[in-house]
mmCIF file of C-alpha atoms and ligand atoms in Angstrom:
data_model
loop_
_atom_site.group_PDB
_atom_site.id
_atom_site.type_symbol
_atom_site.label_atom_id
_atom_site.label_comp_id
_atom_site.label_asym_id
_atom_site.label_seq_id
_atom_site.Cartn_x
_atom_site.Cartn_y
_atom_site.Cartn_z
ATOM 1 C CA UNK A 1 -101.657 -33.447 -34.818
ATOM 2 C CA UNK A 2 -100.266 -32.531 -38.276
ATOM 3 C CA UNK A 3 -96.671 -30.407 -38.165
ATOM 4 C CA UNK A 4 -95.541 -28.691 -41.067
ATOM 5 C CA UNK A 5 -92.042 -26.801 -41.524
ATOM 6 C CA UNK A 6 -92.353 -23.588 -43.761
ATOM 7 C CA UNK A 7 -90.025 -20.866 -45.011
ATOM 8 C CA UNK A 8 -91.308 -17.497 -44.284
ATOM 9 C CA UNK A 9 -92.452 -14.502 -42.184
ATOM 10 C CA UNK A 10 -94.320 -15.788 -39.294
ATOM 11 C CA UNK A 11 -96.157 -12.397 -39.257
ATOM 12 C CA UNK A 12 -98.328 -13.423 -42.450
ATOM 13 C CA UNK A 13 -99.392 -16.748 -40.777
ATOM 14 C CA UNK A 14 -103.453 -16.974 -41.088
ATOM 15 C CA UNK A 15 -103.393 -19.483 -38.031
ATOM 16 C CA UNK A 16 -105.297 -19.198 -34.746
ATOM 17 C CA UNK A 17 -102.188 -18.139 -32.577
ATOM 18 C CA UNK A 18 -98.515 -17.050 -33.876
ATOM 19 C CA UNK A 19 -95.947 -17.404 -31.068
ATOM 20 C CA UNK A 20 -93.888 -14.820 -30.667
ATOM 21 C CA UNK A 21 -90.312 -14.925 -29.422
ATOM 22 C CA UNK A 22 -90.417 -12.049 -26.994
ATOM 23 C CA UNK A 23 -87.982 -10.699 -24.066
ATOM 24 C CA UNK A 24 -89.128 -10.375 -20.544
ATOM 25 C CA UNK A 25 -90.492 -7.223 -20.606
ATOM 26 C CA UNK A 26 -93.122 -7.957 -23.374
ATOM 27 C CA UNK A 27 -92.385 -4.097 -24.703
ATOM 28 C CA UNK A 28 -90.890 -5.386 -28.138
ATOM 29 C CA UNK A 29 -87.459 -5.986 -29.732
ATOM 30 C CA UNK A 30 -85.838 -6.609 -32.996
ATOM 31 C CA UNK A 31 -86.002 -9.989 -34.875
ATOM 32 C CA UNK A 32 -89.808 -11.491 -35.107
ATOM 33 C CA UNK A 33 -89.932 -9.477 -31.799
ATOM 34 C CA UNK A 34 -90.276 -6.302 -33.738
ATOM 35 C CA UNK A 35 -91.732 -8.004 -36.540
ATOM 36 C CA UNK A 36 -94.642 -8.987 -34.977
ATOM 37 C CA UNK A 37 -95.377 -5.875 -33.202
ATOM 38 C CA UNK A 38 -94.648 -3.864 -36.659
ATOM 39 C CA UNK A 39 -97.454 -6.213 -38.499
ATOM 40 C CA UNK A 40 -99.719 -6.221 -35.081
ATOM 41 C CA UNK A 41 -99.909 -2.638 -34.761
ATOM 42 C CA UNK A 42 -99.412 -0.501 -31.652
ATOM 43 C CA UNK A 43 -102.810 -1.790 -29.941
ATOM 44 C CA UNK A 44 -100.450 -4.773 -29.066
ATOM 45 C CA UNK A 45 -97.563 -2.833 -27.361
ATOM 46 C CA UNK A 46 -100.791 -1.427 -25.327
ATOM 47 C CA UNK A 47 -101.939 -4.598 -24.800
ATOM 48 C CA UNK A 48 -98.448 -6.287 -23.551
ATOM 49 C CA UNK A 49 -97.894 -2.941 -20.961
ATOM 50 C CA UNK A 50 -101.588 -3.817 -19.949
ATOM 51 C CA UNK A 51 -99.982 -7.421 -18.590
ATOM 52 C CA UNK A 52 -96.937 -5.533 -17.571
ATOM 53 C CA UNK A 53 -99.149 -3.426 -15.103
ATOM 54 C CA UNK A 54 -101.124 -6.396 -14.111
ATOM 55 C CA UNK A 55 -100.211 -9.909 -14.205
ATOM 56 C CA UNK A 56 -96.448 -9.806 -14.834
ATOM 57 C CA UNK A 57 -95.018 -6.517 -13.376
ATOM 58 C CA UNK A 58 -91.772 -8.147 -13.096
ATOM 59 C CA UNK A 59 -91.784 -9.187 -16.909
ATOM 60 C CA UNK A 60 -92.829 -12.229 -18.091
ATOM 61 C CA UNK A 61 -90.184 -14.974 -16.812
ATOM 62 C CA UNK A 62 -87.923 -17.436 -19.359
ATOM 63 C CA UNK A 63 -90.189 -20.248 -20.373
ATOM 64 C CA UNK A 64 -93.522 -18.822 -19.540
ATOM 65 C CA UNK A 65 -96.002 -17.673 -22.188
ATOM 66 C CA UNK A 66 -99.148 -15.275 -22.297
ATOM 67 C CA UNK A 67 -101.706 -14.473 -25.097
ATOM 68 C CA UNK A 68 -102.985 -11.411 -26.266
ATOM 69 C CA UNK A 69 -105.347 -10.398 -29.405
ATOM 70 C CA UNK A 70 -103.408 -9.869 -32.641
ATOM 71 C CA UNK A 71 -105.393 -7.044 -34.015
ATOM 72 C CA UNK A 72 -103.856 -6.229 -37.376
ATOM 73 C CA UNK A 73 -102.246 -9.742 -37.711
ATOM 74 C CA UNK A 74 -103.851 -12.241 -39.823
ATOM 75 C CA UNK A 75 -103.777 -14.485 -36.727
ATOM 76 C CA UNK A 76 -106.233 -14.472 -34.329
ATOM 77 C CA UNK A 77 -103.771 -14.319 -31.295
ATOM 78 C CA UNK A 78 -100.429 -13.759 -30.294
ATOM 79 C CA UNK A 79 -98.486 -15.819 -28.190
ATOM 80 C CA UNK A 80 -95.608 -13.976 -26.448
ATOM 81 C CA UNK A 81 -93.102 -16.603 -24.926
ATOM 82 C CA UNK A 82 -89.466 -15.693 -23.675
ATOM 83 C CA UNK A 83 -86.954 -18.169 -24.761
ATOM 84 C CA UNK A 84 -83.412 -18.586 -23.045
ATOM 85 C CA UNK A 85 -80.587 -15.955 -23.734
ATOM 86 C CA UNK A 86 -77.491 -17.983 -24.517
ATOM 87 C CA UNK A 87 -75.358 -14.905 -24.832
ATOM 88 C CA UNK A 88 -76.415 -14.666 -20.984
ATOM 89 C CA UNK A 89 -75.387 -18.258 -20.263
ATOM 90 C CA UNK A 90 -78.904 -19.510 -20.356
ATOM 91 C CA UNK A 91 -78.057 -22.707 -21.607
ATOM 92 C CA UNK A 92 -80.538 -24.917 -20.123
ATOM 93 C CA UNK A 93 -82.523 -27.143 -22.586
ATOM 94 C CA UNK A 94 -85.470 -27.371 -20.007
ATOM 95 C CA UNK A 95 -85.788 -23.710 -20.564
ATOM 96 C CA UNK A 96 -86.556 -23.759 -24.270
ATOM 97 C CA UNK A 97 -88.360 -26.665 -23.400
ATOM 98 C CA UNK A 98 -90.887 -24.782 -21.633
ATOM 99 C CA UNK A 99 -91.056 -21.950 -23.742
ATOM 100 C CA UNK A 100 -92.944 -24.220 -26.532
ATOM 101 C CA UNK A 101 -94.411 -26.284 -24.306
ATOM 102 C CA UNK A 102 -95.911 -23.687 -22.885
ATOM 103 C CA UNK A 103 -96.912 -21.821 -25.523
ATOM 104 C CA UNK A 104 -98.699 -25.329 -26.481
ATOM 105 C CA UNK A 105 -100.838 -25.411 -23.288
ATOM 106 C CA UNK A 106 -101.732 -21.541 -23.728
ATOM 107 C CA UNK A 107 -102.951 -22.286 -26.982
ATOM 108 C CA UNK A 108 -104.820 -25.325 -25.661
ATOM 109 C CA UNK A 109 -106.467 -23.110 -23.104
ATOM 110 C CA UNK A 110 -107.774 -20.115 -25.209
ATOM 111 C CA UNK A 111 -108.857 -23.040 -27.953
ATOM 112 C CA UNK A 112 -106.380 -22.447 -30.756
ATOM 113 C CA UNK A 113 -106.761 -25.087 -33.499
ATOM 114 C CA UNK A 114 -103.591 -24.205 -35.297
ATOM 115 C CA UNK A 115 -100.292 -22.511 -34.285
ATOM 116 C CA UNK A 116 -97.156 -20.890 -35.724
ATOM 117 C CA UNK A 117 -93.989 -21.005 -33.988
ATOM 118 C CA UNK A 118 -90.836 -19.349 -34.872
ATOM 119 C CA UNK A 119 -87.334 -20.706 -33.792
ATOM 120 C CA UNK A 120 -87.367 -19.311 -30.436
ATOM 121 C CA UNK A 121 -83.771 -18.654 -29.020
ATOM 122 C CA UNK A 122 -82.283 -19.125 -32.498
ATOM 123 C CA UNK A 123 -81.351 -15.798 -33.670
ATOM 124 C CA UNK A 124 -80.557 -12.838 -30.955
ATOM 125 C CA UNK A 125 -80.225 -15.176 -28.642
ATOM 126 C CA UNK A 126 -77.501 -16.769 -29.523
ATOM 127 C CA UNK A 127 -79.113 -20.874 -29.406
ATOM 128 C CA UNK A 128 -77.624 -23.135 -32.068
ATOM 129 C CA UNK A 129 -80.492 -23.739 -35.027
ATOM 130 C CA UNK A 130 -80.371 -27.652 -34.547
ATOM 131 C CA UNK A 131 -80.675 -27.600 -30.483
ATOM 132 C CA UNK A 132 -83.597 -25.833 -30.995
ATOM 133 C CA UNK A 133 -84.919 -27.750 -33.586
ATOM 134 C CA UNK A 134 -84.518 -30.769 -31.512
ATOM 135 C CA UNK A 135 -85.859 -29.120 -28.709
ATOM 136 C CA UNK A 136 -89.172 -27.870 -30.629
ATOM 137 C CA UNK A 137 -90.280 -30.978 -32.183
ATOM 138 C CA UNK A 138 -89.933 -33.062 -29.116
ATOM 139 C CA UNK A 139 -92.133 -30.847 -27.321
ATOM 140 C CA UNK A 140 -94.574 -31.107 -29.603
ATOM 141 C CA UNK A 141 -93.906 -34.695 -30.117
ATOM 142 C CA UNK A 142 -94.868 -34.865 -26.127
ATOM 143 C CA UNK A 143 -97.579 -32.635 -26.779
ATOM 144 C CA UNK A 144 -100.883 -34.064 -24.769
ATOM 145 C CA UNK A 145 -103.428 -31.603 -25.817
ATOM 146 C CA UNK A 146 -106.082 -32.447 -27.624
ATOM 147 C CA UNK A 147 -107.462 -29.240 -29.232
ATOM 148 C CA UNK A 148 -104.718 -28.133 -31.521
ATOM 149 C CA UNK A 149 -105.124 -30.014 -35.234
ATOM 150 C CA UNK A 150 -102.034 -28.223 -36.520
ATOM 151 C CA UNK A 151 -98.463 -27.172 -35.607
ATOM 152 C CA UNK A 152 -96.549 -24.922 -38.079
ATOM 153 C CA UNK A 153 -92.793 -23.965 -38.015
ATOM 154 C CA UNK A 154 -92.153 -20.929 -39.616
ATOM 155 C CA UNK A 155 -88.640 -20.162 -40.603
ATOM 156 C CA UNK A 156 -86.873 -17.728 -42.080
ATOM 157 C CA UNK A 157 -83.576 -18.934 -43.087
ATOM 158 C CA UNK A 158 -82.495 -21.771 -45.106
ATOM 159 C CA UNK A 159 -79.841 -23.181 -42.671
ATOM 160 C CA UNK A 160 -82.858 -22.726 -39.758
ATOM 161 C CA UNK A 161 -85.095 -24.586 -41.945
ATOM 162 C CA UNK A 162 -82.491 -27.159 -42.975
ATOM 163 C CA UNK A 163 -82.168 -27.898 -39.116
ATOM 164 C CA UNK A 164 -86.011 -28.354 -38.416
ATOM 165 C CA UNK A 165 -86.123 -30.434 -41.184
ATOM 166 C CA UNK A 166 -83.224 -32.855 -40.135
ATOM 167 C CA UNK A 167 -85.041 -33.048 -36.339
ATOM 168 C CA UNK A 168 -88.047 -33.753 -38.004
ATOM 169 C CA UNK A 169 -86.662 -36.722 -39.641
ATOM 170 C CA UNK A 170 -85.185 -37.970 -36.975
ATOM 171 C CA UNK A 171 -88.139 -38.081 -34.817
ATOM 172 C CA UNK A 172 -90.199 -39.738 -37.145
ATOM 173 C CA UNK A 173 -87.170 -42.473 -37.588
HETATM 174 N N1 APR B 339 -91.006 -14.575 -39.214
HETATM 175 C C1 APR B 339 -90.549 -15.890 -39.121
HETATM 176 N N2 APR B 339 -88.868 -15.875 -38.603
HETATM 177 C C2 APR B 339 -88.597 -15.135 -37.919
HETATM 178 C C3 APR B 339 -88.717 -13.623 -38.430
HETATM 179 C C4 APR B 339 -90.168 -13.751 -39.149
HETATM 180 N N3 APR B 339 -90.940 -12.375 -39.624
HETATM 181 N N4 APR B 339 -87.925 -12.407 -38.563
HETATM 182 C C5 APR B 339 -86.966 -12.974 -37.764
HETATM 183 N N5 APR B 339 -86.926 -14.678 -37.603
HETATM 184 C C6 APR B 339 -86.212 -15.488 -36.883
HETATM 185 C C7 APR B 339 -84.834 -15.760 -36.942
HETATM 186 O O1 APR B 339 -83.900 -15.702 -37.932
HETATM 187 C C8 APR B 339 -84.511 -16.830 -35.795
HETATM 188 O O2 APR B 339 -84.399 -17.844 -36.646
HETATM 189 O O3 APR B 339 -86.951 -16.135 -35.626
HETATM 190 C C9 APR B 339 -85.525 -16.699 -35.456
HETATM 191 C C10 APR B 339 -85.924 -16.460 -33.203
HETATM 192 O O4 APR B 339 -84.771 -15.042 -33.454
HETATM 193 P P1 APR B 339 -85.192 -13.727 -32.869
HETATM 194 O O5 APR B 339 -86.211 -13.208 -33.186
HETATM 195 O O6 APR B 339 -83.936 -12.892 -32.666
HETATM 196 O O7 APR B 339 -85.654 -14.460 -31.221
HETATM 197 P P2 APR B 339 -84.566 -14.573 -30.104
HETATM 198 O O8 APR B 339 -83.349 -15.492 -30.363
HETATM 199 O O9 APR B 339 -85.370 -15.208 -29.326
HETATM 200 O O10 APR B 339 -84.121 -13.526 -29.826
HETATM 201 C C11 APR B 339 -84.983 -12.610 -28.828
HETATM 202 O O11 APR B 339 -84.481 -10.989 -29.705
HETATM 203 O O12 APR B 339 -86.013 -9.394 -30.895
HETATM 204 C C12 APR B 339 -85.787 -9.606 -29.679
HETATM 205 O O13 APR B 339 -86.991 -8.437 -28.336
HETATM 206 C C13 APR B 339 -86.396 -10.096 -28.778
HETATM 207 O O14 APR B 339 -85.268 -9.800 -26.977
HETATM 208 C C14 APR B 339 -85.675 -10.629 -27.877
HETATM 209 C C15 APR B 339 -84.731 -11.625 -28.466
#
């Protein structure tokens, strides 16, 4: 499985699945969540509302992941996950690892061969970019799946891109 680090807007990535750093409501927000909903169009919100009326009446718990169609995006699916919010005291790295690992597991289940991640929790949710990068790269490095051929991390700032580059080089040894 190839891992690639890119800088740019995740909504433009032509991969099988892009991961959305959502919140538990699944009803949109700012940051990458807002960008994905804007680019996907209103049907994405409708699909998320349907999830709230069926599988997730209480909302998507932190660390869990669920896929929807991607509608107007180049990708085929959006995998919504909720990272831990450091500003709400959610500082357990296990929760962040679960967000990455469960997104990978959902990708395997739906048969995605390529997936793009943002830096989950490194924005509004206030996690240190170095901690997010290490957790992300380790989660991918430990992923036992067989369907995924390529994992992209699509970073939106130089600072976060540098953090991921450093974590990636540390993993490579
Ligand atoms: N493409 C790639 N990365 C992006 C994009 C984009 N279009 N827009 C923002 N980012 C980056 C941010 O710069 C940050 O590094 O994604 C990372 C995650 O930031 P957030 O989107 O703020 O996500 P998070 O920190 O997990 O907070 C989630 O914010 O937007 C709300 O509804 C969302 O309540 C939820 C919370």
